[in-house]
GROMACS .gro file of C-alpha atoms in nm:
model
  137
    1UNK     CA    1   5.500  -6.036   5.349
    2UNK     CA    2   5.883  -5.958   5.425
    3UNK     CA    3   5.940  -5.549   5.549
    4UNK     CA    4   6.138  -5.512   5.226
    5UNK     CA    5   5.844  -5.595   4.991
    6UNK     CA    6   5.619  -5.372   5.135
    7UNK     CA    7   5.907  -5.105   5.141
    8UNK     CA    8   5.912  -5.128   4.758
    9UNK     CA    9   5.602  -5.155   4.690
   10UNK     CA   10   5.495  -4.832   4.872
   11UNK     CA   11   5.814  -4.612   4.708
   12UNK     CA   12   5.669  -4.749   4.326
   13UNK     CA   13   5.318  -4.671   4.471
   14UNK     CA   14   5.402  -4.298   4.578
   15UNK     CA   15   5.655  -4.276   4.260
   16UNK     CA   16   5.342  -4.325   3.999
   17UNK     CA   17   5.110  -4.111   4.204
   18UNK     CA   18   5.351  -3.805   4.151
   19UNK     CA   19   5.427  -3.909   3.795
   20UNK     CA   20   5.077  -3.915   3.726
   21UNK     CA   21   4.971  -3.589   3.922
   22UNK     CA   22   5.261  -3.417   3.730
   23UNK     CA   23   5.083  -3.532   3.407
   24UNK     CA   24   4.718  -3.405   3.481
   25UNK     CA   25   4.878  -3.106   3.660
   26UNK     CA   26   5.045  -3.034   3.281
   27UNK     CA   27   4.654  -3.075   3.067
   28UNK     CA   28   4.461  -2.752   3.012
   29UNK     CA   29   4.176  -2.718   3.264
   30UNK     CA   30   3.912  -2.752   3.047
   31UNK     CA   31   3.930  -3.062   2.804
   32UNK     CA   32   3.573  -2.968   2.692
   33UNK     CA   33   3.372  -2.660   2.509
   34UNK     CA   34   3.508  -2.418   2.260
   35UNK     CA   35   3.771  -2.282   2.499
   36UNK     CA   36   4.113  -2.225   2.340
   37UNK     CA   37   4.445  -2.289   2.604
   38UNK     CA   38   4.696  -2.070   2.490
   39UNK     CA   39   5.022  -2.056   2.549
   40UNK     CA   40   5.204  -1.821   2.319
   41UNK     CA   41   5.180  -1.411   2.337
   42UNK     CA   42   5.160  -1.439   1.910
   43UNK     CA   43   4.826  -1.634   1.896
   44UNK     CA   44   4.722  -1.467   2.182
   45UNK     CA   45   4.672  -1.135   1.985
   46UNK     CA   46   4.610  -1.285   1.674
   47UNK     CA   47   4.299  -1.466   1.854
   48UNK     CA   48   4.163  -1.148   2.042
   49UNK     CA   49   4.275  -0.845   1.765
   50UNK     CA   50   3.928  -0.900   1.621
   51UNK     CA   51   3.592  -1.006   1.730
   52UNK     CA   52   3.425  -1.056   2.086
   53UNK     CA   53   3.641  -1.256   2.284
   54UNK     CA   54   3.633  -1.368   2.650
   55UNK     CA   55   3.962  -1.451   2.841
   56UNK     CA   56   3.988  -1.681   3.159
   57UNK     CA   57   4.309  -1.627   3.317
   58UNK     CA   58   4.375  -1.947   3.551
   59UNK     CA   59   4.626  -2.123   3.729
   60UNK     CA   60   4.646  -2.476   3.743
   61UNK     CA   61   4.669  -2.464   4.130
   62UNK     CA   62   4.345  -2.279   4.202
   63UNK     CA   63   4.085  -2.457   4.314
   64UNK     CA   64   3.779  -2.198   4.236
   65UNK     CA   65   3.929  -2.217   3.858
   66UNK     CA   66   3.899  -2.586   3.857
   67UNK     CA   67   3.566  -2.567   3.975
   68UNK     CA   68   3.454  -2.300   3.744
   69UNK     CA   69   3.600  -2.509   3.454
   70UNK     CA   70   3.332  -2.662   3.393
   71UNK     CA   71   3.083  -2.398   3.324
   72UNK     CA   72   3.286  -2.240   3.135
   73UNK     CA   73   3.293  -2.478   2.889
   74UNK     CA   74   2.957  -2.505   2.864
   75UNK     CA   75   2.899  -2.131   2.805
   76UNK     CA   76   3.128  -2.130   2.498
   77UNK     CA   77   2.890  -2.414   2.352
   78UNK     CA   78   2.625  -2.176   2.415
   79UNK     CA   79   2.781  -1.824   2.275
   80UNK     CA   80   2.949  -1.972   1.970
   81UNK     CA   81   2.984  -1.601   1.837
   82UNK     CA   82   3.204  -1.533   2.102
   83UNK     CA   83   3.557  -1.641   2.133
   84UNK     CA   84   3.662  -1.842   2.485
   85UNK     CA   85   4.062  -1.833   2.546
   86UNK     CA   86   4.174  -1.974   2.849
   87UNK     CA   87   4.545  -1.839   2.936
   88UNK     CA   88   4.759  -1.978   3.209
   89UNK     CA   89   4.897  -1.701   3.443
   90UNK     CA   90   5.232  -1.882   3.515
   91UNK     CA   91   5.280  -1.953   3.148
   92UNK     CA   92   5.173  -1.641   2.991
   93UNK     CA   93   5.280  -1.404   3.267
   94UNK     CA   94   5.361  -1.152   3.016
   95UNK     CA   95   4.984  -1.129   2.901
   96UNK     CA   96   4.861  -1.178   3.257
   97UNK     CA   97   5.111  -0.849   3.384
   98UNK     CA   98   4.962  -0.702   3.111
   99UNK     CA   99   4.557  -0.707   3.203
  100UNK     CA  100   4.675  -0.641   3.589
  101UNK     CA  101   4.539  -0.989   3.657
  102UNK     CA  102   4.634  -1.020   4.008
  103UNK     CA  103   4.315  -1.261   4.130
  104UNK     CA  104   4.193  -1.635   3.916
  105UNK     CA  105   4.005  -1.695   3.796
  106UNK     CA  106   3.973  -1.357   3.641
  107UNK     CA  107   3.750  -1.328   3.328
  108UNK     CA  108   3.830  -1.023   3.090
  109UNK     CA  109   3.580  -0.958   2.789
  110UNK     CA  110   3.747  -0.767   2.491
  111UNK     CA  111   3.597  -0.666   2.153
  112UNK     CA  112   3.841  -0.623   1.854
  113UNK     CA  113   4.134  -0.656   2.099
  114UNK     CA  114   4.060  -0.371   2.353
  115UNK     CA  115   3.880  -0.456   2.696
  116UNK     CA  116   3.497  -0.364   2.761
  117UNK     CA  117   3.264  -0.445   3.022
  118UNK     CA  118   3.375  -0.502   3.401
  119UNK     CA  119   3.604  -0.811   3.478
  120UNK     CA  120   3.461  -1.096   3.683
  121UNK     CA  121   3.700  -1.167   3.948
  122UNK     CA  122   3.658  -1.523   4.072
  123UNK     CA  123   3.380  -1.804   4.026
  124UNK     CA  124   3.083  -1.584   4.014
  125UNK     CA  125   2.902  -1.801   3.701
  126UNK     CA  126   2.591  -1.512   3.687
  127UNK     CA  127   2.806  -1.201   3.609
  128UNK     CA  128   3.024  -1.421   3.404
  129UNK     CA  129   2.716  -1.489   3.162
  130UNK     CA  130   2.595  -1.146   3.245
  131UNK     CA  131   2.913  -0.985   3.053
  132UNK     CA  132   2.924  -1.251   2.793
  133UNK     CA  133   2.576  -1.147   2.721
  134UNK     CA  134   2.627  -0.768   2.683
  135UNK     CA  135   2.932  -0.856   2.463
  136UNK     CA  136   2.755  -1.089   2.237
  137UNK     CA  137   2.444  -0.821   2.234
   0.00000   0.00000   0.00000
């Protein structure tokens, strides 16, 4: 095989690998469960004024939120009377400046808009179910 071909096949190669990281890089993290992705500060508030509601502020680069995904997903299967909204922190900085999130994941629990219980900072699954508990209770 001449230099040349190998040349171009390696530059279409790399080209589709970013094309297609850029695409799943761009799809909520969690494509399963009950959990909302939103993306605009009006539905945000409309979504959490009333009810229980749990909100999973992410970034797409974080690895622990990727791994924590998941779970996640499953737990809003499980606690169907509770609301699961996932928000992106570099989309929806406003909301994220807003709740002080400064770690992801972080997981704030609110009831009829205002926050209760103590925020889970990070992947710690027990004390995530632990507060979704005591606000579905």
């Amino acid at each position: 095989m001449e230099l040349s071909t190998i040349l171009i096949i390696t530059v279409l190669f790399i080209a589709f690998r970013v094309i297609q990281a850029r695409r799943d890089a761009s799809k909520p993290m969690m494509s399963h469960g009950k959990v909302a992705n939103i993306d605009n500060l009006a539905i945000f508030k409309a979504l959490t004024s009333e009810g229980p509601a749990v909100v999973d502020f992410y970034a797409t680069w974080c690895g622990p939120c990727r791994a924590v995904a998941p779970k996640v997903g499953e737990l809003s299967e499980k606690y169907q009377k509770v609301r699961f909204i996932q928000v992106d922190v570099d989309k929806l900085r406003e909301v994220a400046s807003q709740f002080q999130v400064t770690a992801m994941p972080t997981f704030v629990f609110l009831k009829d808009g205002k926050e209760v219980g103590q925020r889970v900072r990070g992947a710690d699954v027990r004390a995530l179910e632990a507060g979704i508990q005591s606000l579905s209770g």
